[in-house]
mmCIF file of C-alpha atoms and ligand atoms in Angstrom:
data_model
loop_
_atom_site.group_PDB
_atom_site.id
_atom_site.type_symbol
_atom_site.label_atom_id
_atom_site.label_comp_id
_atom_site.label_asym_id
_atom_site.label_seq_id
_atom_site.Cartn_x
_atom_site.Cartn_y
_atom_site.Cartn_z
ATOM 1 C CA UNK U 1 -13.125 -16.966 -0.764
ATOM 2 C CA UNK U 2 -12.588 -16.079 -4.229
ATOM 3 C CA UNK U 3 -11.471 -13.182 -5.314
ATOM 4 C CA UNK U 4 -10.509 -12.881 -9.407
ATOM 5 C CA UNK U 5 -8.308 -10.570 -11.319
ATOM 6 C CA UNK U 6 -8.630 -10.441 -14.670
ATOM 7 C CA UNK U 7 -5.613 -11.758 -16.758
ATOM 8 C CA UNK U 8 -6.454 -9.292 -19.201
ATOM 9 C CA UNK U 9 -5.574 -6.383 -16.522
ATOM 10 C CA UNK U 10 -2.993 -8.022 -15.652
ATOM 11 C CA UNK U 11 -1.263 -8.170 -19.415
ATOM 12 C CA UNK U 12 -2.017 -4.666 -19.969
ATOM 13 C CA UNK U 13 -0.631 -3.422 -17.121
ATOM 14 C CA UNK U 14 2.692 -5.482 -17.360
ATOM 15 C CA UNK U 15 3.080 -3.592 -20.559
ATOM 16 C CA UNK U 16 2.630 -0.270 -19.413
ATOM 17 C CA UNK U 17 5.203 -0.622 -16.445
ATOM 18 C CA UNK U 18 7.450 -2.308 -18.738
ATOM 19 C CA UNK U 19 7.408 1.218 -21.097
ATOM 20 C CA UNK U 20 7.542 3.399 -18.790
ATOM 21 C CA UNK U 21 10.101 1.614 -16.262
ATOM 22 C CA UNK U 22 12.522 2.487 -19.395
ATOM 23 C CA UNK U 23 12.422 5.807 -19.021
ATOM 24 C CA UNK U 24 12.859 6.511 -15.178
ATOM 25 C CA UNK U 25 15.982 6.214 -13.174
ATOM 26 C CA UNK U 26 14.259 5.712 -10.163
ATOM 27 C CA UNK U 27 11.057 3.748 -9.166
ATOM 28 C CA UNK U 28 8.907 4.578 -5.828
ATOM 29 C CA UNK U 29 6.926 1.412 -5.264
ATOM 30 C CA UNK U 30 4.080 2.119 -2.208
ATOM 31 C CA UNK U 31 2.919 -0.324 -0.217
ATOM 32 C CA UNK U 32 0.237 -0.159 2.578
ATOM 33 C CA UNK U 33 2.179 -0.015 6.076
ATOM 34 C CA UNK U 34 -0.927 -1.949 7.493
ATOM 35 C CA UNK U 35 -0.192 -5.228 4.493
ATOM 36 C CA UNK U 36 3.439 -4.611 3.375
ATOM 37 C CA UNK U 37 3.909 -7.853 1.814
ATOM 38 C CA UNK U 38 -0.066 -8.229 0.125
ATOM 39 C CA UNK U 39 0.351 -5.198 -1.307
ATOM 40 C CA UNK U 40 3.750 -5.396 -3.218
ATOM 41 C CA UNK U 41 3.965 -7.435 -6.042
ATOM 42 C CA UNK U 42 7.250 -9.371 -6.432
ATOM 43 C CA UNK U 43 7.578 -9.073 -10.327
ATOM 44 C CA UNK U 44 8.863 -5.487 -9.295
ATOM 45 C CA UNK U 45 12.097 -7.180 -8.962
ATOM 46 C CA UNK U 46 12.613 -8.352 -12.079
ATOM 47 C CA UNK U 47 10.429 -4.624 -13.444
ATOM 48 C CA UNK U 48 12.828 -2.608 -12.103
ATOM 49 C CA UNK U 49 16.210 -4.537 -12.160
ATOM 50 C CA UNK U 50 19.024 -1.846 -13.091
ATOM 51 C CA UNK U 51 16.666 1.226 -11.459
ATOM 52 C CA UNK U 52 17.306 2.861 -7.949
ATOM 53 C CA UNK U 53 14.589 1.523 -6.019
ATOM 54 C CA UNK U 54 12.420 3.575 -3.040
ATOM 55 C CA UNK U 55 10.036 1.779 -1.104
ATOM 56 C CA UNK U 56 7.431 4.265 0.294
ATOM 57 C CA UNK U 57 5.294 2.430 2.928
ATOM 58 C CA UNK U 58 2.369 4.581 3.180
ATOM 59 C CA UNK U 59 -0.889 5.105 5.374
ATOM 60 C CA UNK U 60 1.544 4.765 7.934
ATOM 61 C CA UNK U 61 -0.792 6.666 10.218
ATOM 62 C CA UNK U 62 -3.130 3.604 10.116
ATOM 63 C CA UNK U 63 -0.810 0.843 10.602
ATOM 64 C CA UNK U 64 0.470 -0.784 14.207
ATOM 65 C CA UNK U 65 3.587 1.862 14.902
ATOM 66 C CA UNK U 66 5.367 -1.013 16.020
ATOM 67 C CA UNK U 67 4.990 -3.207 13.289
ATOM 68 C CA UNK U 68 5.844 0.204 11.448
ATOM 69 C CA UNK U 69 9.319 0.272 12.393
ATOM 70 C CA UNK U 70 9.762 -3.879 12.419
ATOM 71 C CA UNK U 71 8.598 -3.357 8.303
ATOM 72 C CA UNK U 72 10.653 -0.693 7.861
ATOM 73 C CA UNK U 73 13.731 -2.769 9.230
ATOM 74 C CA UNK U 74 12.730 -5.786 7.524
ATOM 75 C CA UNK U 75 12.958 -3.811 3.643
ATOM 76 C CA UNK U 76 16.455 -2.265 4.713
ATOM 77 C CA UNK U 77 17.530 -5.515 5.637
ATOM 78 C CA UNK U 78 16.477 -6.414 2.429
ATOM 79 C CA UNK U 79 19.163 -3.642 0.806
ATOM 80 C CA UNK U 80 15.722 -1.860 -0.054
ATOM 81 C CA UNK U 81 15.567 1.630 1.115
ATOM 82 C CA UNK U 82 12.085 1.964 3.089
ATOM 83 C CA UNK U 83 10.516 5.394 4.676
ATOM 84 C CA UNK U 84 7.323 5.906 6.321
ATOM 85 C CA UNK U 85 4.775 8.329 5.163
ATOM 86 C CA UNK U 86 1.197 9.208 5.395
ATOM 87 C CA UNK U 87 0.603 10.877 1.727
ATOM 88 C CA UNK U 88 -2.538 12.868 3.043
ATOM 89 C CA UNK U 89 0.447 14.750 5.496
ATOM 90 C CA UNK U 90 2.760 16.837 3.561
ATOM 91 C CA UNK U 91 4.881 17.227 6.690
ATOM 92 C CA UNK U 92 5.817 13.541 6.623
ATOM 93 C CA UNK U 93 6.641 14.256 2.813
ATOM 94 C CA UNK U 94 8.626 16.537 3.302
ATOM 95 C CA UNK U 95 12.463 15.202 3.222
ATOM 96 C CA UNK U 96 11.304 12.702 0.040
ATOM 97 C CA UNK U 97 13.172 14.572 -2.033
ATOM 98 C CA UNK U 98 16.416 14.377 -0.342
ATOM 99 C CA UNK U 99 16.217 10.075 0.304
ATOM 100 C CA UNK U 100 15.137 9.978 -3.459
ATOM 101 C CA UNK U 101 18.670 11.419 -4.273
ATOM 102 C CA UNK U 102 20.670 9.600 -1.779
ATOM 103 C CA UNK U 103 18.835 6.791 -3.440
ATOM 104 C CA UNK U 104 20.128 8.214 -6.685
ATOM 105 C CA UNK U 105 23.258 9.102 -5.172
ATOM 106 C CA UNK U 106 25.774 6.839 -7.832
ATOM 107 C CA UNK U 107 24.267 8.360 -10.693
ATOM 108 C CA UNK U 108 24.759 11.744 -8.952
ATOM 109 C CA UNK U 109 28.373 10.692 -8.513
ATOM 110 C CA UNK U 110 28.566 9.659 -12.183
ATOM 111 C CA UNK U 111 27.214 12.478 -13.571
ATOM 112 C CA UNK U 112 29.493 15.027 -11.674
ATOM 113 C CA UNK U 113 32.287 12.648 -13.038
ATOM 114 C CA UNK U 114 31.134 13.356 -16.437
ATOM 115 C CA UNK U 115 30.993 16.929 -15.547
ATOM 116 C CA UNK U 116 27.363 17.200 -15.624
ATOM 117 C CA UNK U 117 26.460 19.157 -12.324
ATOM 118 C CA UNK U 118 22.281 19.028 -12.648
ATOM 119 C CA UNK U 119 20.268 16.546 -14.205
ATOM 120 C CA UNK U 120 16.986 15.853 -12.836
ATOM 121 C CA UNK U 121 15.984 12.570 -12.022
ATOM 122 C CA UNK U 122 12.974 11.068 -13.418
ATOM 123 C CA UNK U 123 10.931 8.695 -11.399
ATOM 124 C CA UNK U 124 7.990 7.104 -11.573
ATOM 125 C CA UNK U 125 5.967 5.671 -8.417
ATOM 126 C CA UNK U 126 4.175 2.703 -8.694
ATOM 127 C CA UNK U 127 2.156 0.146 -6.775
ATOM 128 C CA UNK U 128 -1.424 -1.721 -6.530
ATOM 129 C CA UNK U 129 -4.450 0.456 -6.623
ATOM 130 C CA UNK U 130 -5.594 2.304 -3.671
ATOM 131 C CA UNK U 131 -2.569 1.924 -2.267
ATOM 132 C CA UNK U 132 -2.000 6.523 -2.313
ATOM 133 C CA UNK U 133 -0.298 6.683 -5.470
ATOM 134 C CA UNK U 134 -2.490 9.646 -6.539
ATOM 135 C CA UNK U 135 -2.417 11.105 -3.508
ATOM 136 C CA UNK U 136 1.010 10.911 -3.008
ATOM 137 C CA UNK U 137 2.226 13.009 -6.403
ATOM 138 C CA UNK U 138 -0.494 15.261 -5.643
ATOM 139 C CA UNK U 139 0.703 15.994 -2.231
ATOM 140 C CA UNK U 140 4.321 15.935 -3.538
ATOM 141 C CA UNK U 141 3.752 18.448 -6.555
ATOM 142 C CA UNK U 142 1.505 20.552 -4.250
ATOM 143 C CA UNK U 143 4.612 23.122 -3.957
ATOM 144 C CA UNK U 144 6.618 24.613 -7.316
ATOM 145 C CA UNK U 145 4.150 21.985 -9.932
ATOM 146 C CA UNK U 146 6.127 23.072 -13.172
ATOM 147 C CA UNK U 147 4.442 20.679 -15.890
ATOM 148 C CA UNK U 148 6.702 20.542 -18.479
ATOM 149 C CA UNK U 149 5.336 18.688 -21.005
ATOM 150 C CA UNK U 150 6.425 16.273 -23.700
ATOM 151 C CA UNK U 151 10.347 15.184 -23.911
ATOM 152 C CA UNK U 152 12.059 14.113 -26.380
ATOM 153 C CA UNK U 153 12.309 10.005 -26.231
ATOM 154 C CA UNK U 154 8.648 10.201 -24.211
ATOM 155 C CA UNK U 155 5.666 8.010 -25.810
ATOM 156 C CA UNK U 156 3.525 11.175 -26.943
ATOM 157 C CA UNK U 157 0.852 12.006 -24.073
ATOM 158 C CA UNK U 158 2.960 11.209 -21.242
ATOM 159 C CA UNK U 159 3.663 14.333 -18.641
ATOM 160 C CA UNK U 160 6.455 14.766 -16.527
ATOM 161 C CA UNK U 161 6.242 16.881 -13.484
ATOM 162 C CA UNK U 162 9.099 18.924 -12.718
ATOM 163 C CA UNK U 163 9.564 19.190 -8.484
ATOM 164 C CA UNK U 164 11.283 21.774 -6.604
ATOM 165 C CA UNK U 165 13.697 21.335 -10.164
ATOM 166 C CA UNK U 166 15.213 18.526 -8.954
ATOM 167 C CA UNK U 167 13.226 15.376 -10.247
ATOM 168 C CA UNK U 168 10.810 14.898 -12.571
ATOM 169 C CA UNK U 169 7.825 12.675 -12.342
ATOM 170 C CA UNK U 170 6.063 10.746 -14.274
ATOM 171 C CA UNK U 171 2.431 12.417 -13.861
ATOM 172 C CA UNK U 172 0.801 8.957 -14.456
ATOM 173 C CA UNK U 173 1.574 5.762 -11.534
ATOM 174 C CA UNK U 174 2.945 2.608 -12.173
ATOM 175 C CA UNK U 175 -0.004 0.529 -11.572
ATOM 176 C CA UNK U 176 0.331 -3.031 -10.508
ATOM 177 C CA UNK U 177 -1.579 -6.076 -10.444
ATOM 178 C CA UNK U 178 -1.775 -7.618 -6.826
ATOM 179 C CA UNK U 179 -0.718 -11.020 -6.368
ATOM 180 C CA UNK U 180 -4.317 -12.877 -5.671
ATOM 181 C CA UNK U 181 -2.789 -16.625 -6.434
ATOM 182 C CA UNK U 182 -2.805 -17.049 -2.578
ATOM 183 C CA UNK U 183 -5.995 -16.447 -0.361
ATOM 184 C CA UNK U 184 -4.665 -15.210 2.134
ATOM 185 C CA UNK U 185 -2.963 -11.906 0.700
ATOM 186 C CA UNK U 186 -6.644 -11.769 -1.273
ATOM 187 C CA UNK U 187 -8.279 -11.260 2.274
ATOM 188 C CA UNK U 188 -5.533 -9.119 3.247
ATOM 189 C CA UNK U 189 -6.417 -6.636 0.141
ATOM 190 C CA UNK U 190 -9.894 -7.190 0.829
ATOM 191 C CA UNK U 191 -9.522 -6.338 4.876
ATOM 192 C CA UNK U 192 -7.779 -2.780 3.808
ATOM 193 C CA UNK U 193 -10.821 -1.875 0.995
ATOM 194 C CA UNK U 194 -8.241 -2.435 -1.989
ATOM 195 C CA UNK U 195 -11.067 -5.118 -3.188
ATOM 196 C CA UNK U 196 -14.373 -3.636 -4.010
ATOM 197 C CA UNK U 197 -16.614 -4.988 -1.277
ATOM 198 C CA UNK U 198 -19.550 -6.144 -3.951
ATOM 199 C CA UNK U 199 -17.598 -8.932 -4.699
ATOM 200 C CA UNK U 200 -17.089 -10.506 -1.566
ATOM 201 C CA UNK U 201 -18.559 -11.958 0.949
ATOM 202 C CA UNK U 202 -18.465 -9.777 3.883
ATOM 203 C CA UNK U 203 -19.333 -12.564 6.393
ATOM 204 C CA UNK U 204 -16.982 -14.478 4.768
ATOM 205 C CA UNK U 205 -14.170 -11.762 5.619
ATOM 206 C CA UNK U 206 -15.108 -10.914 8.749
ATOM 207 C CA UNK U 207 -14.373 -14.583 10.225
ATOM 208 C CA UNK U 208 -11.075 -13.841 7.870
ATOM 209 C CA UNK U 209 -10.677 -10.635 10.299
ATOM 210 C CA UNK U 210 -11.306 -11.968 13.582
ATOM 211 C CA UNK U 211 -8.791 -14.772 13.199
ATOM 212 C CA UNK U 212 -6.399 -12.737 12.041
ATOM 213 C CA UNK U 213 -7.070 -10.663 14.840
ATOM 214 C CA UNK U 214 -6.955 -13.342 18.052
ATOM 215 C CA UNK U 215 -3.643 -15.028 16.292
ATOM 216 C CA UNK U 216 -1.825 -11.484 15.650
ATOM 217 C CA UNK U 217 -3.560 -9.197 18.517
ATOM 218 C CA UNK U 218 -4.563 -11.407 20.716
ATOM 219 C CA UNK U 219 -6.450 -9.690 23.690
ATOM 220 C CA UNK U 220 -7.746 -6.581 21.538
ATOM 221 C CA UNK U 221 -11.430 -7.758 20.893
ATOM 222 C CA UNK U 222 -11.698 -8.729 25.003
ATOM 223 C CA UNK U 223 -10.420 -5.225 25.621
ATOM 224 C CA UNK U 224 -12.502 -3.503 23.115
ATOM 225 C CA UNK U 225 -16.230 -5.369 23.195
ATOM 226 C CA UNK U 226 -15.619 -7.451 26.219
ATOM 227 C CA UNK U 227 -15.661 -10.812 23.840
ATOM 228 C CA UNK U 228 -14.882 -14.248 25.070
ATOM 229 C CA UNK U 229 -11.512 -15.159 22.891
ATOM 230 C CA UNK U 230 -11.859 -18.675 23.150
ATOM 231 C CA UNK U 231 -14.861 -19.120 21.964
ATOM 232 C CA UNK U 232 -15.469 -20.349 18.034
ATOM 233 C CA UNK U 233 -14.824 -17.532 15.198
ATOM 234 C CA UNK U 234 -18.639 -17.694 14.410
ATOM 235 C CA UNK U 235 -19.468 -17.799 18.315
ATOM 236 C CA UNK U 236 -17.600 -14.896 18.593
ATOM 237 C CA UNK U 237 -19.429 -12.556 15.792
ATOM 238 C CA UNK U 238 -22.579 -13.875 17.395
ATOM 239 C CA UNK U 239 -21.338 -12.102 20.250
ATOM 240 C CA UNK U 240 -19.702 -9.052 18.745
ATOM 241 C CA UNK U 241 -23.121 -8.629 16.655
ATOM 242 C CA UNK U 242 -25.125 -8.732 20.027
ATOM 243 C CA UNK U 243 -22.784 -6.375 21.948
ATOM 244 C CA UNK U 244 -23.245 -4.009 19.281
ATOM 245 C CA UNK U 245 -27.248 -4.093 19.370
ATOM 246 C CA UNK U 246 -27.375 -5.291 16.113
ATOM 247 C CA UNK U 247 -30.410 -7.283 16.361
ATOM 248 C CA UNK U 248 -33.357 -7.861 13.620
ATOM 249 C CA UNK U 249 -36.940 -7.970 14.997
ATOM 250 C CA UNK U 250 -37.470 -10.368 17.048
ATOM 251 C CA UNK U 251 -34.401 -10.446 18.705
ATOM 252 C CA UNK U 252 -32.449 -12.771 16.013
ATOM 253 C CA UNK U 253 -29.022 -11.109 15.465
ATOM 254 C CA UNK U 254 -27.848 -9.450 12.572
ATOM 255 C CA UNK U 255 -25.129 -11.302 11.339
ATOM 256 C CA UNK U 256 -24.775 -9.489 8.295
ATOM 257 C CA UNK U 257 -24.617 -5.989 9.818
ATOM 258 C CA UNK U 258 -22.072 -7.329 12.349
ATOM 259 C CA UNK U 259 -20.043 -8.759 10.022
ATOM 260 C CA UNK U 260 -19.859 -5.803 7.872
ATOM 261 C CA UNK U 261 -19.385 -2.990 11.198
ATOM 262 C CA UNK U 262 -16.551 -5.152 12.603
ATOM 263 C CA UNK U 263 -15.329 -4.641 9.152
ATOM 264 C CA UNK U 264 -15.738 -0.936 9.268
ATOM 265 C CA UNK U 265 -14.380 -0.961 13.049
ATOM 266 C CA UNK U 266 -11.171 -2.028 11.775
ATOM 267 C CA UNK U 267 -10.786 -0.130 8.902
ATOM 268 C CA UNK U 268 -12.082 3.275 10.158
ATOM 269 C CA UNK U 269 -9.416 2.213 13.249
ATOM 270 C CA UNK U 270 -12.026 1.852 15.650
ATOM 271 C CA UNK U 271 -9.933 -1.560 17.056
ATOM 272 C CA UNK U 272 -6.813 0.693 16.844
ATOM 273 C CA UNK U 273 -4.343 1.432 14.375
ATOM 274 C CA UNK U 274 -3.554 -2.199 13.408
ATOM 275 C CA UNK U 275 -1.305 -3.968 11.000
ATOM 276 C CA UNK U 276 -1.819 -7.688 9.334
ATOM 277 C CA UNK U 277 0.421 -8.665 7.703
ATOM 278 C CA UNK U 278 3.471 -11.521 9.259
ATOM 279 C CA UNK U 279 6.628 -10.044 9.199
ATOM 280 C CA UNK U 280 9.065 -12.865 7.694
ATOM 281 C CA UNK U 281 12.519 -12.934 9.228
ATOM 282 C CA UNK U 282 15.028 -12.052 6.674
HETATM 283 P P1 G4P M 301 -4.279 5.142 -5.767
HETATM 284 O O1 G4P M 301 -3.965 6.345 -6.602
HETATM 285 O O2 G4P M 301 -3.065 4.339 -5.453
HETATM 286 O O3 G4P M 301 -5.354 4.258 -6.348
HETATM 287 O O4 G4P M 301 -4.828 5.635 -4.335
HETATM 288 P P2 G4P M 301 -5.437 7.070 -3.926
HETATM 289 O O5 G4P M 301 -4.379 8.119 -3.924
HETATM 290 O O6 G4P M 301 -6.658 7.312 -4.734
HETATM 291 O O7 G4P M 301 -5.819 6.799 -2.397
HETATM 292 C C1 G4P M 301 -6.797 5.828 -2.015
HETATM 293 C C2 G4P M 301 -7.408 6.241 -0.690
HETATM 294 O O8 G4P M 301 -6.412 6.209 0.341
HETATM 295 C C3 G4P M 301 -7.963 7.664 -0.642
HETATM 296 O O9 G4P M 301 -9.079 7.658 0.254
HETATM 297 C C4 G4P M 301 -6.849 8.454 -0.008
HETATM 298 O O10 G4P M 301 -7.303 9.647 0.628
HETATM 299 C C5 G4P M 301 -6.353 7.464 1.021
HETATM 300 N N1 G4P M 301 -4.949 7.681 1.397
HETATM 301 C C6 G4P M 301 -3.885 7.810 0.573
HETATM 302 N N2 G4P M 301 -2.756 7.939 1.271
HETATM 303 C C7 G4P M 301 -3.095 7.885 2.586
HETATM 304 C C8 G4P M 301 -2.342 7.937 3.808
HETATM 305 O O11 G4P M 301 -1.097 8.015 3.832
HETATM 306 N N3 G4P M 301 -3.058 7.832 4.965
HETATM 307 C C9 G4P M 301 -4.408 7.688 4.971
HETATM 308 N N4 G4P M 301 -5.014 7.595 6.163
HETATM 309 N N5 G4P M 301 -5.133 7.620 3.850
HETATM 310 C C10 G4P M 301 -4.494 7.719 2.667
HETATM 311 P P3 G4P M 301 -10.563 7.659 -0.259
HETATM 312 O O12 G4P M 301 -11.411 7.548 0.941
HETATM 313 O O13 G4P M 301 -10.720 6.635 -1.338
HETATM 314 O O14 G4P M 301 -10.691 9.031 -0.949
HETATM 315 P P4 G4P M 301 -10.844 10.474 -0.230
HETATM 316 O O15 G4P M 301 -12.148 10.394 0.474
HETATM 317 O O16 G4P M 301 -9.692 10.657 0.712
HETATM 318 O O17 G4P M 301 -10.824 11.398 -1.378
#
């Protein structure tokens, strides 16, 4: 499968993260609980060297809830600190803004120090598209939104968003360029809808899916359609497709339909609230 990113993106938005890194002291990269690692992009290391760093692994309340808490683990082992959220819930939102200043908490330290008792922090939140950045500030500035325009040292035209008076954010997300050099994250992106599907090739993917499925869940498609396992990947659409009456006239099956509903199933959560990404041992 090939999936392209333009360079050109790419360069542009390296430039824009690289401006507007400057001017945060904290950055809240979000990942997609169900791909952690296919949906971060490493070069946020080196991006936001010398920033407090928040890693906000969201759609939570789509991913495996045991592979929830192993990825959560795995980015604090990391010295990273991690939280799970569902953006779309504000309850699970709700104590952001305290970890955001225990994240913050030296510079809170330093600035009492200095005798400064309340300076908001300024953060920005960044990550790949379609990842919830949007819906994340929107459900975060829902309460107390105080826009408060242009500050001084701000490139003209950006907005800061004053919460609950204790941080500002940047109004606009950090976006970042996935990491498509190896296939395997690109089917990742492409299994969660962060690709747009015209480009692919959805029978192409859905092999993608159901071996990722039988090596990381194996069991679930038995349990769910009643599918023999050990058959071939393309045997085992052939089944899926017939189980689920997709057939053309005549009686030939559908493999296009099947591919793209076992697509959906997953996605919409039909197999379960599943995550596919390999956990790497620290
Ligand atoms: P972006 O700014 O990073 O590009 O992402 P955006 O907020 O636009 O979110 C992309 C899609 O993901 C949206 O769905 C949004 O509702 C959904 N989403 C964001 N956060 C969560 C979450 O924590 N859990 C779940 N289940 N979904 C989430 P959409 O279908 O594209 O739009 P809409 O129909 O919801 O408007």
């Amino acid at each position: 499968m090939n999936i392209n990113w333009y360079p050109g993106h790419m360069t542009k938005a390296r430039r824009m993260m690289e401006e507007n890194i400057k001017l945060v002291d904290v950055v809240i990269e979000l990942l997609d609980a169900r791909a952690p690692l296919s949906t971060r992009n490493p070069d946020i290391d080196d991006l936001a060297k010398n920033k407090f760093r928040l890693i906000l692994l969201n759609k939570s309340d789509m991913a495996d809830p045991k592979d929830n808490e192993k990825w959560e683990a795995y980015f604090n082992e990391l010295g990273l600190r991690c939280v799970l959220i569902d953006s779309r819930n504000r309850d699970s939102i709700k104590n952001i803004d305290k970890v955001i200043k225990e994240v913050c908490k030296e510079k809170i330290e330093r600035d009492k120090k200095r005798g400064i008792l309340k300076r908001t922090l300024k953060c920005m939140i960044c990550g790949i598209p379609n990842v919830g950045k949007s819906t994340f500030i929107n459900s975060l500035c829902k309460k107390g939104v105080a826009k408060t325009g242009n500050k001084p040292g701000v490139t003209k035209g950006k907005q800061w968003v004053n919460v609950k008076g204790e941080f500002d954010l940047l109004d606009t997300p950090g976006i970042l360029w996935p990491k498509f050099e190896d296939e395997n994250i690109g089917i990742r992106l492409a299994l969660i809808g962060s690709v747009n599907d015209d480009i692919l090739d959805i029978t192409e993917l859905s092999y993608k899916l159901i071996d990722i499925l039988k090596n990381k869940y194996p069991g679930v498609l038995n349990s769910k359609y009643d599918i023999n396992e050990d058959a071939n990947t393309i045997d085992i659409l052939n089944e899926y497709t017939v189980k689920r009456n997709l057939l053309k006239k005549g009686g030939e099956c559908d493999i296009d339909r099947g591919a793209a509903l076992i697509i959906d199933d997953f996605r919409s959560l039909r197999i379960g609230r599943l995550s596919i990404d390999d956990i790497p041992s620290v």
